[in-house]
Coordinates of C-alpha atoms and ligand atoms in Angstrom, one line a residue:
X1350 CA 77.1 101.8 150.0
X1351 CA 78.6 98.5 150.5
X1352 CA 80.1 96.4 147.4
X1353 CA 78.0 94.0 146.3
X1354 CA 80.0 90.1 146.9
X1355 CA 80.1 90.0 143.3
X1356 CA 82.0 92.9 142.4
X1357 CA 85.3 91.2 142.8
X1358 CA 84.9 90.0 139.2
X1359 CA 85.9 93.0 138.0
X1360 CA 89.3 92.2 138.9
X1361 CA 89.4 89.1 136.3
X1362 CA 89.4 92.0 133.3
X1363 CA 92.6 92.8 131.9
X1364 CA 94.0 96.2 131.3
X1365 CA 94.2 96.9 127.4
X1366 CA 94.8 100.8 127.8
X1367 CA 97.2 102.0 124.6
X1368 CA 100.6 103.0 125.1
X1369 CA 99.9 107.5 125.7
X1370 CA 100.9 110.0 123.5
X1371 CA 101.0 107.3 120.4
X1372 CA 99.5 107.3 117.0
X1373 CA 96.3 104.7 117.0
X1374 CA 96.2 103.4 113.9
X1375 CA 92.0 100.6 113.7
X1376 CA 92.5 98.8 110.4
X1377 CA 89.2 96.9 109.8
X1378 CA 89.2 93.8 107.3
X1379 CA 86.3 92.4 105.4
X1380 CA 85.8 88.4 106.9
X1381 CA 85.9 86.3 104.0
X1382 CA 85.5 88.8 101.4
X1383 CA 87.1 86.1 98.9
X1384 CA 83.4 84.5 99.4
X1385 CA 81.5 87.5 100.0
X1386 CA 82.7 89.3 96.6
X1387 CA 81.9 86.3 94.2
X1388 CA 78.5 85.6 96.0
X1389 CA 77.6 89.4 95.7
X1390 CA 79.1 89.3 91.8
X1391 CA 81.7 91.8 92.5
X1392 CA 83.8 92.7 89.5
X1393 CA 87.3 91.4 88.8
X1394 CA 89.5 92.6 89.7
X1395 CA 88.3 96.0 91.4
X1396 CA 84.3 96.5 91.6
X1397 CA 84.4 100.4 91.6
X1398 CA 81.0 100.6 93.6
X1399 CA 82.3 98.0 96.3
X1400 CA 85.6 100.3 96.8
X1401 CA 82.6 103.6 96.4
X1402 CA 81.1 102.0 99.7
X1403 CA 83.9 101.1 101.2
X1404 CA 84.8 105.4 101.5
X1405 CA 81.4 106.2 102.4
X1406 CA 81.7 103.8 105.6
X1407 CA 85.4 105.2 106.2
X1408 CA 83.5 108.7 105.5
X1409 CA 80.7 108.0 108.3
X1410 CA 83.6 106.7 111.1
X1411 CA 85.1 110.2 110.4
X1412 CA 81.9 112.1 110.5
X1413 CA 81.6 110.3 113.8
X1414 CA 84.9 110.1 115.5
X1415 CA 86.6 113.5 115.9
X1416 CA 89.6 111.8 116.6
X1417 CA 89.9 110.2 113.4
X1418 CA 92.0 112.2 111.7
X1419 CA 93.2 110.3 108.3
X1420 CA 91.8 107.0 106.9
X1421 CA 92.9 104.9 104.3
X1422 CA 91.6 101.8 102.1
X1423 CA 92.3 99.5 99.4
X1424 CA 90.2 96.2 99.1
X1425 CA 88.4 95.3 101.7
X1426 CA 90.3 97.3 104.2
X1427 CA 90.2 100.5 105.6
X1428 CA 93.0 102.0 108.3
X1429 CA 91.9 104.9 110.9
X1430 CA 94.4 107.2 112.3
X1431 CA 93.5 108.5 115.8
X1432 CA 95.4 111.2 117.0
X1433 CA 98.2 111.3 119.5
X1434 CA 96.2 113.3 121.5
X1435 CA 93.0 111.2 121.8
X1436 CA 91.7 110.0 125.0
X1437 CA 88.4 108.6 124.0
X1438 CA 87.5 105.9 126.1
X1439 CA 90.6 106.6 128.0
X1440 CA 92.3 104.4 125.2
X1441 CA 90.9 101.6 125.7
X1442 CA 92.0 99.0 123.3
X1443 CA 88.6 97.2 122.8
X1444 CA 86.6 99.7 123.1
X1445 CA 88.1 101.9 120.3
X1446 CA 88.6 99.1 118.3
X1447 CA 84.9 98.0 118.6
X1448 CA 83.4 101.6 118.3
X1449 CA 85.2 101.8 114.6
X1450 CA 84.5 98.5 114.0
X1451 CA 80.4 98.6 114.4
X1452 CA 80.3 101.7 112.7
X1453 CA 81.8 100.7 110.1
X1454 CA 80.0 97.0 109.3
X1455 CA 76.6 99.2 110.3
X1456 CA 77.0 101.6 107.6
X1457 CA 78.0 98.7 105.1
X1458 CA 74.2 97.6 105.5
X1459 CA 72.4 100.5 105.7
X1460 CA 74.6 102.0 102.2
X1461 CA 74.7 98.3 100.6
X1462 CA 71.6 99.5 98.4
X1463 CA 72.8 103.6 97.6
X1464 CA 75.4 101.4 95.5
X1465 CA 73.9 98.3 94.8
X1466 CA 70.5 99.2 93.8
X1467 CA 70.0 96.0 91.7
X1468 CA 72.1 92.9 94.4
X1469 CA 70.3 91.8 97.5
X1470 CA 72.7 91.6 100.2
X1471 CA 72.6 87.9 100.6
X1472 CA 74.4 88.3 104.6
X1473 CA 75.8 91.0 106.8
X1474 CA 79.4 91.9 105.8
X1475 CA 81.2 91.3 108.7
X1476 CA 84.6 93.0 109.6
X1477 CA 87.6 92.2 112.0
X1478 CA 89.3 94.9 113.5
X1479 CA 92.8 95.6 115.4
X1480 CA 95.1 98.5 116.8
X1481 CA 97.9 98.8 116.6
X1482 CA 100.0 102.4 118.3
X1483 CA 103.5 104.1 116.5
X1484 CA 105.3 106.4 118.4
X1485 CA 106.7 108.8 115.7
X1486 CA 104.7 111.0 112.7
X1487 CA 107.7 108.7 110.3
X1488 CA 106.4 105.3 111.5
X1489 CA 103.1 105.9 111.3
X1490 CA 104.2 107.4 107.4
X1491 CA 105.5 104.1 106.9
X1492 CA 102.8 102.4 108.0
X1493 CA 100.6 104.4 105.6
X1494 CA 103.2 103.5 102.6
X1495 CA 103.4 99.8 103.4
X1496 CA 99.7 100.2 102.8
X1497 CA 99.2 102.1 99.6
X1498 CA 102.7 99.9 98.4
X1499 CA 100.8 96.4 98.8
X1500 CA 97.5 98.3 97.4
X1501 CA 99.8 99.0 94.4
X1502 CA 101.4 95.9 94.0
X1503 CA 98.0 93.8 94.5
X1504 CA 96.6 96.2 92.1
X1505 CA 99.2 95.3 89.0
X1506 CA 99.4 91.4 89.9
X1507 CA 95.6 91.2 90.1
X1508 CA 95.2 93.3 86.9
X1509 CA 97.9 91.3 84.5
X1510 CA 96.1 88.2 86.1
X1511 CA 92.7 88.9 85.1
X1512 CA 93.4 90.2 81.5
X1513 CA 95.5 86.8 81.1
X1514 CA 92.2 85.1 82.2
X1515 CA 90.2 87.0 80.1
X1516 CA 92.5 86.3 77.0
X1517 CA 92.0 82.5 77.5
X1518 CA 94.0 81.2 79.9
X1519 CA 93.6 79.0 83.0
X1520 CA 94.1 80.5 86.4
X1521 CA 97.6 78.3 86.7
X1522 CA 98.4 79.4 83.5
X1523 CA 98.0 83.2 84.1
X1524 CA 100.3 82.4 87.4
X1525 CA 102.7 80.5 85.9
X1526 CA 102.7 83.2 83.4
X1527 CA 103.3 86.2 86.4
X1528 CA 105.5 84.0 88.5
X1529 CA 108.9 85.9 89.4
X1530 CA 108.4 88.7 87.0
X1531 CA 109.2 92.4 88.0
X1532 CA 106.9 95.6 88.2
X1533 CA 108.2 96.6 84.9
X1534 CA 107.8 93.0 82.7
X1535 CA 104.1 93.3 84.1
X1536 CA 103.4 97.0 82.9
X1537 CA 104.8 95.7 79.6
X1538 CA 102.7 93.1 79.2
X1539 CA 100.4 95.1 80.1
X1540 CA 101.0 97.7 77.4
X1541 CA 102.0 95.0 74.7
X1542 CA 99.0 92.2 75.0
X1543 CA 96.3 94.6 75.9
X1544 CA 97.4 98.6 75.2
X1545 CA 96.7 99.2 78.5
X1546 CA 98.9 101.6 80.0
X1547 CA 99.2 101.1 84.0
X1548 CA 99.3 105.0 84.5
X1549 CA 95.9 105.7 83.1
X1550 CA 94.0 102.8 85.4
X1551 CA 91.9 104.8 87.7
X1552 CA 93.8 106.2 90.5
X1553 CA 91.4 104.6 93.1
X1554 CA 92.3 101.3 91.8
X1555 CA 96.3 102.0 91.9
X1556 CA 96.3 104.2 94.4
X1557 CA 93.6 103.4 97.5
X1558 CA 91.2 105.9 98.8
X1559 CA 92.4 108.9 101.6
X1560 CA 89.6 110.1 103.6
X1561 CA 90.2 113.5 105.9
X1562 CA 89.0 116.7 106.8
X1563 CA 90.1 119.3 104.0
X1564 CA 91.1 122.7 105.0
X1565 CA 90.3 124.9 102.5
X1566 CA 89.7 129.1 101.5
X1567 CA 86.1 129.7 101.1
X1568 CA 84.8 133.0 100.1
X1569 CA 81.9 134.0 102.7
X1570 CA 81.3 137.6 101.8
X1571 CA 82.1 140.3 100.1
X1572 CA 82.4 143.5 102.2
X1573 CA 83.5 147.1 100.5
X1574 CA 84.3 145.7 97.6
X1575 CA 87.3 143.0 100.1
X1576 CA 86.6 139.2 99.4
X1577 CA 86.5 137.9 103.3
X1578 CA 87.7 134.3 103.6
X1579 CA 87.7 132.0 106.1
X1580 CA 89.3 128.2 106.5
X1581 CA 86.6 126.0 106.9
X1582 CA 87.2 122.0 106.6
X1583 CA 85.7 119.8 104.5
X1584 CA 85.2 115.4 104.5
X1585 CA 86.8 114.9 101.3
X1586 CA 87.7 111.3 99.3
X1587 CA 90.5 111.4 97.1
X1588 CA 93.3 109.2 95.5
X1589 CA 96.4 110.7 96.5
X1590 CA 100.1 109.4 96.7
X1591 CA 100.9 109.1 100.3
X1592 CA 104.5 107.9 100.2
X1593 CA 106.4 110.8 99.1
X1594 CA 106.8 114.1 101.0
X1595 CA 104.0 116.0 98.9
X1596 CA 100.8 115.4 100.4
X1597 CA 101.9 115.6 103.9
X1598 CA 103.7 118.6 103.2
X1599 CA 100.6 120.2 101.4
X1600 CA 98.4 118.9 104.6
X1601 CA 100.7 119.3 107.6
X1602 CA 97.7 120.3 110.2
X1603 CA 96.0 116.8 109.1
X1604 CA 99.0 115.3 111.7
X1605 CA 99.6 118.4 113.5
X1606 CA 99.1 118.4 117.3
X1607 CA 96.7 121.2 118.3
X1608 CA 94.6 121.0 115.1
X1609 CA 91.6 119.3 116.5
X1610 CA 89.9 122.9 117.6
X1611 CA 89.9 124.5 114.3
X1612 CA 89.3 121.2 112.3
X1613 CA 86.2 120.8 114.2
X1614 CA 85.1 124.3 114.5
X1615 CA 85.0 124.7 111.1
X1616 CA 82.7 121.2 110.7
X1617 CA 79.0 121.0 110.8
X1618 CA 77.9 118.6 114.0
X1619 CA 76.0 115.3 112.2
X1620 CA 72.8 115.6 112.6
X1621 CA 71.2 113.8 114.8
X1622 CA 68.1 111.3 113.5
X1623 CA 65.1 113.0 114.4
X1624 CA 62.4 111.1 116.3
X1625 CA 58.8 110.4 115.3
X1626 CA 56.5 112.5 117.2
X1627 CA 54.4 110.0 117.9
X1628 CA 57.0 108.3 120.6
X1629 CA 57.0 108.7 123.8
Ligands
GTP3100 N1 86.1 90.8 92.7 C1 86.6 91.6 93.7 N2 87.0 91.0 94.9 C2 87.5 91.9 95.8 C3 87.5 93.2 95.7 N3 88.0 93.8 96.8 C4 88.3 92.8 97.6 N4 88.0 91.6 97.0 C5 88.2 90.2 97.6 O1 88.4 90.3 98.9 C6 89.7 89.7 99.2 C7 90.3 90.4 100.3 O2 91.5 89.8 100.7 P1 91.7 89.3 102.2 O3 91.2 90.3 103.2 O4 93.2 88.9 102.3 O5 90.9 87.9 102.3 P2 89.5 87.5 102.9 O6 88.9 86.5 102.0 O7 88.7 88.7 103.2 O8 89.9 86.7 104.2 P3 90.1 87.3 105.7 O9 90.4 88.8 105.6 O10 91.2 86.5 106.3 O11 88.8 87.0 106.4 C8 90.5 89.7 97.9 O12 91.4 88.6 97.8 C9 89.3 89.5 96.9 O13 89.0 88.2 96.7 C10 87.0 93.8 94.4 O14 86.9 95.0 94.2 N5 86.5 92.9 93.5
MG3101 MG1 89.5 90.3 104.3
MG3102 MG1 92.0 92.3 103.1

């Protein structure tokens, strides 16, 4: 069949095809969540429910995406590694990025009342979204450490700040007060002014969220009196230092190549939303 005269607008879009056999790392940011936490009465200076939604929107982009396979988030942010491998959307820059992007602000509405039974939502959450692609598993490590670094230095700045508001002071005082000081001044202060000691703040706050598929041993039956076990994966949200060598050394098939078969053998598909019978 012959072309249509208009198809030669096709040649005005741009190629935004991701650099092959990279890492894809879709960070998503809350827009204006400076506004959208005080008019939804978020708590100062972590709101643990906000952060609780947060992971179960990271948790339903994993659920949906089986190339997702690590996600991280402090604050209003939340970072999705694809793997290397992945050719979804044949890598498509704005698709991908869109995809992760819709999913995620979509399940912000439809969880915003699981964990805030008793707050209207007043407007949708919206969230930006960009990717970015690392060519080695030690760049994308970094990447993942400058994260969980600024989570934890946000975390102990915003925490001293707050308690100095709470104690009396004015915002400018509470940053004059923090201005130039160290890591260590502020987990004294912490310690001497309030008897808060850093280490025992929940990890979620000082730490982030992790999101991945867990391999782990399950029992599934007992034959002859020998325990058969089998590696199934499981979605799992925990709180875990990603900097140092442990985790990943614990969890090397999260960012192995060739994992994808067994991780999602092992999975339950999602369900898919039934119908009413009454349609069509
Ligand atoms: N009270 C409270 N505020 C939070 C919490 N998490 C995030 N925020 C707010 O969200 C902001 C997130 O920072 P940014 O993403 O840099 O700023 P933003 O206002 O979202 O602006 P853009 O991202 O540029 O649109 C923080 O500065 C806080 O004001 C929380 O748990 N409690
Ligand atoms: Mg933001
Ligand atoms: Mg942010």
């Amino acid at each position: 069949m012959a072309n249509s005269k208009y198809e030669y607008v096709k040649g005005f879009e741009q190629n935004d095809t991701l650099l092959p056999q990279t890492w894809i790392v879709i960070r998503v940011d809350g827009r204006a969540f400076t506004r959208f936490s005080q008019v939804h009465g978020f708590e100062k200076p972590n709101d643990m429910q906000a952060l609780l939604l947060m992971n179960e929107c990271a948790k339903a982009v994993l659920e949906d995406i089986s190339d997702v396979v690590f996600c991280y988030g402090v604050s209003d942010e939340y970072s999705f590694v694809l793997r290397r491998t992945c050719t979804l959307y044949q890598r498509r820059a704005s698709k991908l990025i869109s995809l992760v992007v819709s999913l995620f602000s979509a399940s912000y509405a439809m969880k915003w009342t699981q964990f805030f039974p008793e707050t209207e939502l007043q407007y949708a959450a919206t969230f930006d979204g960009r990717a970015v692609c690392y060519p080695s598993e030690s760049i994308l490590r970094d990447y993942l450490s400058w994260r969980q670094v600024d989570c934890h230095i946000n975390n102990q700045y915003n925490t001293c700040f707050w308690k100095l508001v709470g104690s009396g002071m004015s915002t400018a005082e509470a940053q004059n007060t923090l201005k130039g000081t160290t890591a260590d001044v502020k987990n004294n202060l912490l310690f001497e002014k309030f008897k808060i000691n850093y280490n025992n703040i929940p990890p979620i706050f000082r730490k982030g969220s992790i999101v991945y598929r867990k391999q782990m041993d399950e029992v599934v039956k007992v034959e002859k009196g020998e325990v058969i076990k089998r590696l199934r994966a499981h979605i799992v949200v925990e709180h875990e230092d990603i900097i140092h060598d442990g985790f990943w050394t614990a969890h090397s098939y999260i960012l192995a190549v060739g994992s994808k078969n067994k991780q999602q053998q092992a999975l339950p598909r999602p369900a898919k939303p039934k119908l009413p019978s009454s349609l069509p």
